[in-house]
CSV table of C-alpha atoms in Angstrom, one decimal:
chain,number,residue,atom,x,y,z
A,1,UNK,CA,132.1,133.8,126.7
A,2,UNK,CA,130.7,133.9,123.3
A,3,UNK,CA,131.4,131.1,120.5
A,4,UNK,CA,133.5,132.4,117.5
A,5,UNK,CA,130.7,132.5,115.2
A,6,UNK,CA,132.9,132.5,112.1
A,7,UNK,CA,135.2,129.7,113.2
A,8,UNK,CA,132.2,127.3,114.1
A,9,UNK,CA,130.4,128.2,110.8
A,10,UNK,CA,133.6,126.8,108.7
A,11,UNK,CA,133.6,124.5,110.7
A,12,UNK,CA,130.4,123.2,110.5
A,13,UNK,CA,130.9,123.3,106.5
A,14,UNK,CA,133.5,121.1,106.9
A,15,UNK,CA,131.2,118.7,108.8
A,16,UNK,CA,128.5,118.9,106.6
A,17,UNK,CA,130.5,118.4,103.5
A,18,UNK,CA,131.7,114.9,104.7
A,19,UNK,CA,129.5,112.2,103.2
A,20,UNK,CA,129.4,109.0,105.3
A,21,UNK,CA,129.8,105.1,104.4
A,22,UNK,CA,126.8,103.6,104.6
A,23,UNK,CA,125.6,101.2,107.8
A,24,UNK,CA,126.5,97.7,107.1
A,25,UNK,CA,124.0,94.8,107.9
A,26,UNK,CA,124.7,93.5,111.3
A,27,UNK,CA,126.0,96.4,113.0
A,28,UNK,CA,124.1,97.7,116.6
A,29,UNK,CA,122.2,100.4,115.8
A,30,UNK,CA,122.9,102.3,118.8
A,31,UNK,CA,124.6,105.8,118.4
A,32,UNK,CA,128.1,105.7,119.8
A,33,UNK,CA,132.2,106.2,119.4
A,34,UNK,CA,134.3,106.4,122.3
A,35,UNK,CA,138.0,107.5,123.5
A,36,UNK,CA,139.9,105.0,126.2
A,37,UNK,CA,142.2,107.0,128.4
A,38,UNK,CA,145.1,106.6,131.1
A,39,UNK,CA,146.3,109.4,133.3
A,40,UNK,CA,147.7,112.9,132.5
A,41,UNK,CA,149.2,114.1,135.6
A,42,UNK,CA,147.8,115.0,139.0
A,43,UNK,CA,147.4,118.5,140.0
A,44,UNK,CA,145.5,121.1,141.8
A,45,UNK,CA,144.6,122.9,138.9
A,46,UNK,CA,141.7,123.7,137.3
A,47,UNK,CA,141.7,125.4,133.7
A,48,UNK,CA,138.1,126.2,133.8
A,49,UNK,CA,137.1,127.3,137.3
A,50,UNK,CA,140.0,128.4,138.4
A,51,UNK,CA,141.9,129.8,135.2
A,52,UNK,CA,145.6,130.5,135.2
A,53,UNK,CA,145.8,130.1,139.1
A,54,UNK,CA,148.0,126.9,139.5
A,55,UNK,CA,147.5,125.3,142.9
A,56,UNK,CA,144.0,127.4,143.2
A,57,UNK,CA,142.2,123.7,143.2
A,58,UNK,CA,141.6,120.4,145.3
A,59,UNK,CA,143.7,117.6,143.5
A,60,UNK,CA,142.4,116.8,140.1
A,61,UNK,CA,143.2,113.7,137.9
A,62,UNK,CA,143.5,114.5,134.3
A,63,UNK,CA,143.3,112.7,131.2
A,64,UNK,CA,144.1,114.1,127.7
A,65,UNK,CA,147.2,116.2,127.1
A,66,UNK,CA,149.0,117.3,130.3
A,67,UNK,CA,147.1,119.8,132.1
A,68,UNK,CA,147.9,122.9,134.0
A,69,UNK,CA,145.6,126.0,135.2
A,70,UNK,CA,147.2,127.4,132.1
A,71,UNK,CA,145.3,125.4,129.6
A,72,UNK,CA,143.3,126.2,126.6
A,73,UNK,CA,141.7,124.7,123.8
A,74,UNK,CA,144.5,126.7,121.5
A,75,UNK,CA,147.2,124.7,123.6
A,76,UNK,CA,145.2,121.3,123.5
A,77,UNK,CA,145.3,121.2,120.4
A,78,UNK,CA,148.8,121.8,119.8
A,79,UNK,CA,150.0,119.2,122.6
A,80,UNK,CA,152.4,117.1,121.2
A,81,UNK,CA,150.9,114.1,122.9
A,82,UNK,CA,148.0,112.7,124.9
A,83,UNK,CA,146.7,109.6,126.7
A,84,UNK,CA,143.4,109.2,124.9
A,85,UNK,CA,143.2,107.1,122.1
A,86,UNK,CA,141.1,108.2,119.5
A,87,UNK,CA,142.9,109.8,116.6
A,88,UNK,CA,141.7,113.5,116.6
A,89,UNK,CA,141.2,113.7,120.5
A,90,UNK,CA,143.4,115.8,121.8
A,91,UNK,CA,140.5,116.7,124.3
A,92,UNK,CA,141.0,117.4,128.3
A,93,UNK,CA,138.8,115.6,130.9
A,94,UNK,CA,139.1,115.3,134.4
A,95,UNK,CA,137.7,114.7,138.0
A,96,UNK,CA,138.6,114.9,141.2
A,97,UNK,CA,141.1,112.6,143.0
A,98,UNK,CA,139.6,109.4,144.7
A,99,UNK,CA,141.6,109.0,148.1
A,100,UNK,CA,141.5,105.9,150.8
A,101,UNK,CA,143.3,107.7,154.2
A,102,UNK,CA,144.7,110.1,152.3
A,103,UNK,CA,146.5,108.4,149.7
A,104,UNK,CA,145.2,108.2,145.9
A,105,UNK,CA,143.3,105.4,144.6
A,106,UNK,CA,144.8,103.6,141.8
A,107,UNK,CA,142.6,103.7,138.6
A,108,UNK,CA,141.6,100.7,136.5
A,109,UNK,CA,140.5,102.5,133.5
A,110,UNK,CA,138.9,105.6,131.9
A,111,UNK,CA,136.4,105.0,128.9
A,112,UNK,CA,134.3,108.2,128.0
A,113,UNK,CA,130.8,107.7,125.8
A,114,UNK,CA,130.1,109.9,123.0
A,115,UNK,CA,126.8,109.4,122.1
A,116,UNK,CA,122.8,110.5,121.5
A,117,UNK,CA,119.9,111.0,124.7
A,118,UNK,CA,117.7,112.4,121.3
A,119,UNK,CA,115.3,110.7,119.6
A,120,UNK,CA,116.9,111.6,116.6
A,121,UNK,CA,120.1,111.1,116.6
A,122,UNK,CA,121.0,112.9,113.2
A,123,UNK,CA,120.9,116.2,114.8
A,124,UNK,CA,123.8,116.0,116.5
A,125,UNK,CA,126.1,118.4,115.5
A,126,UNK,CA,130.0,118.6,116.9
A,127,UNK,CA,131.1,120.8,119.5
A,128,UNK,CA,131.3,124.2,118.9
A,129,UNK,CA,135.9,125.3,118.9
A,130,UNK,CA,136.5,126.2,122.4
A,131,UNK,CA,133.6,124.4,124.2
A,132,UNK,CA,134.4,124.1,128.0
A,133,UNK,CA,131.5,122.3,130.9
A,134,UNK,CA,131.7,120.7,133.8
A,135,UNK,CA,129.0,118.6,135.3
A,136,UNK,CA,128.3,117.6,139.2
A,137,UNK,CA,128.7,119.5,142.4
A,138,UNK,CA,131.9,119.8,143.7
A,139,UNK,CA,130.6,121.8,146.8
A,140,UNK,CA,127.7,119.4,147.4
A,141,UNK,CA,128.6,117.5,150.6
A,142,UNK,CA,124.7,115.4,151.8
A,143,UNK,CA,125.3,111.4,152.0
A,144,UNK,CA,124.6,109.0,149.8
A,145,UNK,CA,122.5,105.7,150.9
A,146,UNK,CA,122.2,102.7,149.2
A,147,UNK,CA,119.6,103.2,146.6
A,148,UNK,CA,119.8,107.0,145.4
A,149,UNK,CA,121.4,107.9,142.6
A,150,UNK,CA,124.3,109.8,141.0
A,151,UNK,CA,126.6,107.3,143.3
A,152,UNK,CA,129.2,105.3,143.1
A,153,UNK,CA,129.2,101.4,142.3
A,154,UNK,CA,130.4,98.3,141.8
A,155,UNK,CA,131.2,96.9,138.5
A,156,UNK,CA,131.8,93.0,137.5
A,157,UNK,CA,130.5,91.7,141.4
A,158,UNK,CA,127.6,92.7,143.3
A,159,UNK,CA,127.6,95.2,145.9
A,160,UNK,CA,127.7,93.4,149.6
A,161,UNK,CA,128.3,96.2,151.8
A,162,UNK,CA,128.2,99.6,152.8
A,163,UNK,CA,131.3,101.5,154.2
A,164,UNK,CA,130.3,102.5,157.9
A,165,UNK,CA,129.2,105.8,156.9
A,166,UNK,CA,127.2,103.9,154.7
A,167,UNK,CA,128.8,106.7,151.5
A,168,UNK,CA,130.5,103.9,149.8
A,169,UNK,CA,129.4,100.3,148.2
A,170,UNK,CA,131.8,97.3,149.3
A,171,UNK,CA,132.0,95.0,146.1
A,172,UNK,CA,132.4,91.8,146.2
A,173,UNK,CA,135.9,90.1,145.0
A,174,UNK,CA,136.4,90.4,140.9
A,175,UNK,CA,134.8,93.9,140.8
A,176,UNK,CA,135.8,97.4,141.1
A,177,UNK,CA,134.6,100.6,142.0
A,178,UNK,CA,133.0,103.0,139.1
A,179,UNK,CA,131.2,105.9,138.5
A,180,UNK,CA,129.7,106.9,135.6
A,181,UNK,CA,129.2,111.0,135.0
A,182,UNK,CA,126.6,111.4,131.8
A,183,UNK,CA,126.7,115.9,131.0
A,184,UNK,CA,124.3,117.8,129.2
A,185,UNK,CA,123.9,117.5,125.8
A,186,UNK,CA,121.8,120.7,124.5
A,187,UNK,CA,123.7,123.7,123.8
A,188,UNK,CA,122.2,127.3,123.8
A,189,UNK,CA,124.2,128.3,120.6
A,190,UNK,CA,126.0,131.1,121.6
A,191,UNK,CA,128.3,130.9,124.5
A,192,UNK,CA,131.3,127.9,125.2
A,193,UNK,CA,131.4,129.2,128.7
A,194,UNK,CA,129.1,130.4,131.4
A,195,UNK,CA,129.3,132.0,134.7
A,196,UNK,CA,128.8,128.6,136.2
A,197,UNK,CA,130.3,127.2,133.4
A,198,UNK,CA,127.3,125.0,133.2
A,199,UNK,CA,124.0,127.4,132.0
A,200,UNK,CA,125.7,127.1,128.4
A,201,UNK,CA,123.9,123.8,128.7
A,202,UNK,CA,121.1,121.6,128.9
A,203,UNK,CA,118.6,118.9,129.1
A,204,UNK,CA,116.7,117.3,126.1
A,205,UNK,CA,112.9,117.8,126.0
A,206,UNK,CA,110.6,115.3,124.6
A,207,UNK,CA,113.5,114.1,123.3
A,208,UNK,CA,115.0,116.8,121.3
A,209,UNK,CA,116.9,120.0,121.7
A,210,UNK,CA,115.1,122.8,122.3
A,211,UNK,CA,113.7,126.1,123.8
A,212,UNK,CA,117.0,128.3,124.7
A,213,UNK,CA,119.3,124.7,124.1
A,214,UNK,CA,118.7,124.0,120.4
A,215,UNK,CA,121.8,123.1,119.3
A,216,UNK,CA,122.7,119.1,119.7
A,217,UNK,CA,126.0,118.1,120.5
A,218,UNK,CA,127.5,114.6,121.6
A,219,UNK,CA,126.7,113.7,124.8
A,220,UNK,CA,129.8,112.8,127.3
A,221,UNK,CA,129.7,110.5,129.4
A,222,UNK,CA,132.4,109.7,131.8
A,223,UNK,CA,132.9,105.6,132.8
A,224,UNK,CA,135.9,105.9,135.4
A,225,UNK,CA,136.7,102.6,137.1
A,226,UNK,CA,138.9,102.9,140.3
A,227,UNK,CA,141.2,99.4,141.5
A,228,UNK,CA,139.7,99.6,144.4
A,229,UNK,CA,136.6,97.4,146.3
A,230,UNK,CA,135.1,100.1,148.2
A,231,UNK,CA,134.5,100.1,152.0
A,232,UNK,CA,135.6,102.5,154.6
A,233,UNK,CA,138.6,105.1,154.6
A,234,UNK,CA,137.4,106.2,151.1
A,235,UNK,CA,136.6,110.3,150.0
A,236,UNK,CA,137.1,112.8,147.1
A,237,UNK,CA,139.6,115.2,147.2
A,238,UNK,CA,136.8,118.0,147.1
A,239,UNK,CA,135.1,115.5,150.1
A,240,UNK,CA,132.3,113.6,150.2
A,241,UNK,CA,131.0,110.6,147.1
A,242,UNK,CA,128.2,113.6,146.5
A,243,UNK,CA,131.2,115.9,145.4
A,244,UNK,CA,132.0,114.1,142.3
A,245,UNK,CA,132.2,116.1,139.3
A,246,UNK,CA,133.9,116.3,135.9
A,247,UNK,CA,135.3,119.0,133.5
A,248,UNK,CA,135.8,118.9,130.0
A,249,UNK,CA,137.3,121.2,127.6
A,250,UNK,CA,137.5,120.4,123.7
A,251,UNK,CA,140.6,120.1,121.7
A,252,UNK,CA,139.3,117.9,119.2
A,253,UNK,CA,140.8,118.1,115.5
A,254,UNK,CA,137.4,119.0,114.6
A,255,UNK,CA,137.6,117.1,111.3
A,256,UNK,CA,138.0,114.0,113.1
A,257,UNK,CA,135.4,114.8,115.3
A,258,UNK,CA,132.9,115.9,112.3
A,259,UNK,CA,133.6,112.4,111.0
A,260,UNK,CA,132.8,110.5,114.1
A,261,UNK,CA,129.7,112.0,114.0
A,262,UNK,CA,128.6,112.3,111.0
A,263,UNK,CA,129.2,108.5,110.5
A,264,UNK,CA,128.4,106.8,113.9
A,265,UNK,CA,125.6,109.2,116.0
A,266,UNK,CA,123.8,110.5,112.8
A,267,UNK,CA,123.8,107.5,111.4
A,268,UNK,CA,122.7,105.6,114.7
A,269,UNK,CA,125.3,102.9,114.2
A,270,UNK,CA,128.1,102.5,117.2
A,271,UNK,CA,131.5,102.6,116.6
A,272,UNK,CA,134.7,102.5,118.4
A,273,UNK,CA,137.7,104.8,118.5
A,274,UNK,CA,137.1,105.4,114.6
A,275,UNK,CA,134.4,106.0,112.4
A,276,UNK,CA,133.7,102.1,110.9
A,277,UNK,CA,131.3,100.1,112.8
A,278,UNK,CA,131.0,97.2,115.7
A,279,UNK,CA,128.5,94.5,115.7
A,280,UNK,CA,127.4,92.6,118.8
């Protein structure tokens, strides 16, 4: 599906017109905002892979506006409401249900990362209107030992266990189960949607965007903590830990989003749920 050329170039005017406050002393120079979310709804929909076929999917949990198969980034960002909490993002995310025996897993929070993997961060430029991916494997289904990665793990208490089928870390008491989902960040320029719906995009090289991904965007990454400990009884709705995945579709007021990034990843300087900065 091919980017509306003329939208994104007004668009981008807008974002190169806005002229940032300058980086006070003291702030962490590290290039960051972020969004903190609570739950959607619960469905088996999926508005990218399975388009306008409710009940198509394996459970999903959503954050964002509330989601159905029907859902675009015209209707995102029209939504009268969402659970994210940075003005302007009226963005959908989701992932796939976390279950113990069945029944869902309570979350503890959902923080998502905008940030920079480039060695120079000022070429970031927003998301293109109408940007969809999805990152992970949802039909991968191999274990996952102690020690690989892309897995699942314990956050505020050390891991002192394995479930039996040695899938899932047992955390000590005080911590909780995470997983943290980082997507691409290089964009090939022309499409917000692939076959796959993920060779729109990749990798960095040498630390910058190019080759048939020059265009830089934010790159997403997905902190979701579950109130759980770990241990046995524990799998995805689309089945094993190496099944987790995550979709994302924008609905950003894209001069909010301009902002963000003009001010906090361009100007390597993080920043909260706004564009002023954080020290520390």
């Amino acid at each position: 599906m091919d980017v509306d050329q003329a939208r994104y170039q007004r668009e981008l005017a807008d974002y190169q017109g806005i002229v940032p406050p300058p980086v006070p002393a003291g702030t962490t120079r590290v290039p960051e905002f972020h969004t903190d979310c609570t739950i959607a709804n619960e469905a088996k929909d999926d508005a990218i892979v399975f388009p306008r076929l409710p009940g198509a999917s394996h459970m999903h949990t959503f954050f964002g506006p509330r989601n159905d198969a029907f859902m675009t980034t015209e209707t995102l960002l029209a939504a009268g409401s969402t659970t994210c909490n940075s003005p302007g993002d009226n963005a959908a995310y989701w992932v796939p249900q976390l279950q113990r025996n069945g029944v869902a897993v309570p979350f503890k929070s959902m923080r998502v990362y905008y940030g920079s993997r480039l060695n120079d961060p000022s070429a970031v430029r927003p998301f293109p209107p109408g940007l969809v991916m999805v990152q992970g494997d949802a039909k991968l289904q191999v274990p996952t030992q102690k020690g690989q990665g892309n897995q699942f793990w314990c956050a505020g208490s050390a891991e002192v266990g394995r479930s039996a089928d040695g899938n899932w870390p047992v955390c000590a008491p005080g911590g909780n189960l995470i997983y943290q989902l980082t997507f691409k960040d290089c964009w090939d320029g022309k499409h917000i949607d692939s076959p796959d719906h993920k060779s729109h995009m990749g990798d960095p090289v040498a630390g910058k965007c190019q080759g048939n991904y020059p265009v830089a965007i934010p790159n997403l990454s997905y902190m979701v903590n579950y109130d759980i400990l770990g241990g046995d009884g524990l799998a995805l709705s689309s089945g094993m830990a190496s099944s987790m995945h995550g979709d994302f579709m924008n609905g950003w007021d894209h001069v909010k989003l301009a902002a963000l990034v003009k001010t906090c990843l361009n100007q390597n300087a993080k920043c909260g749920t706004t564009p002023s900065f954080t020290g520390g």
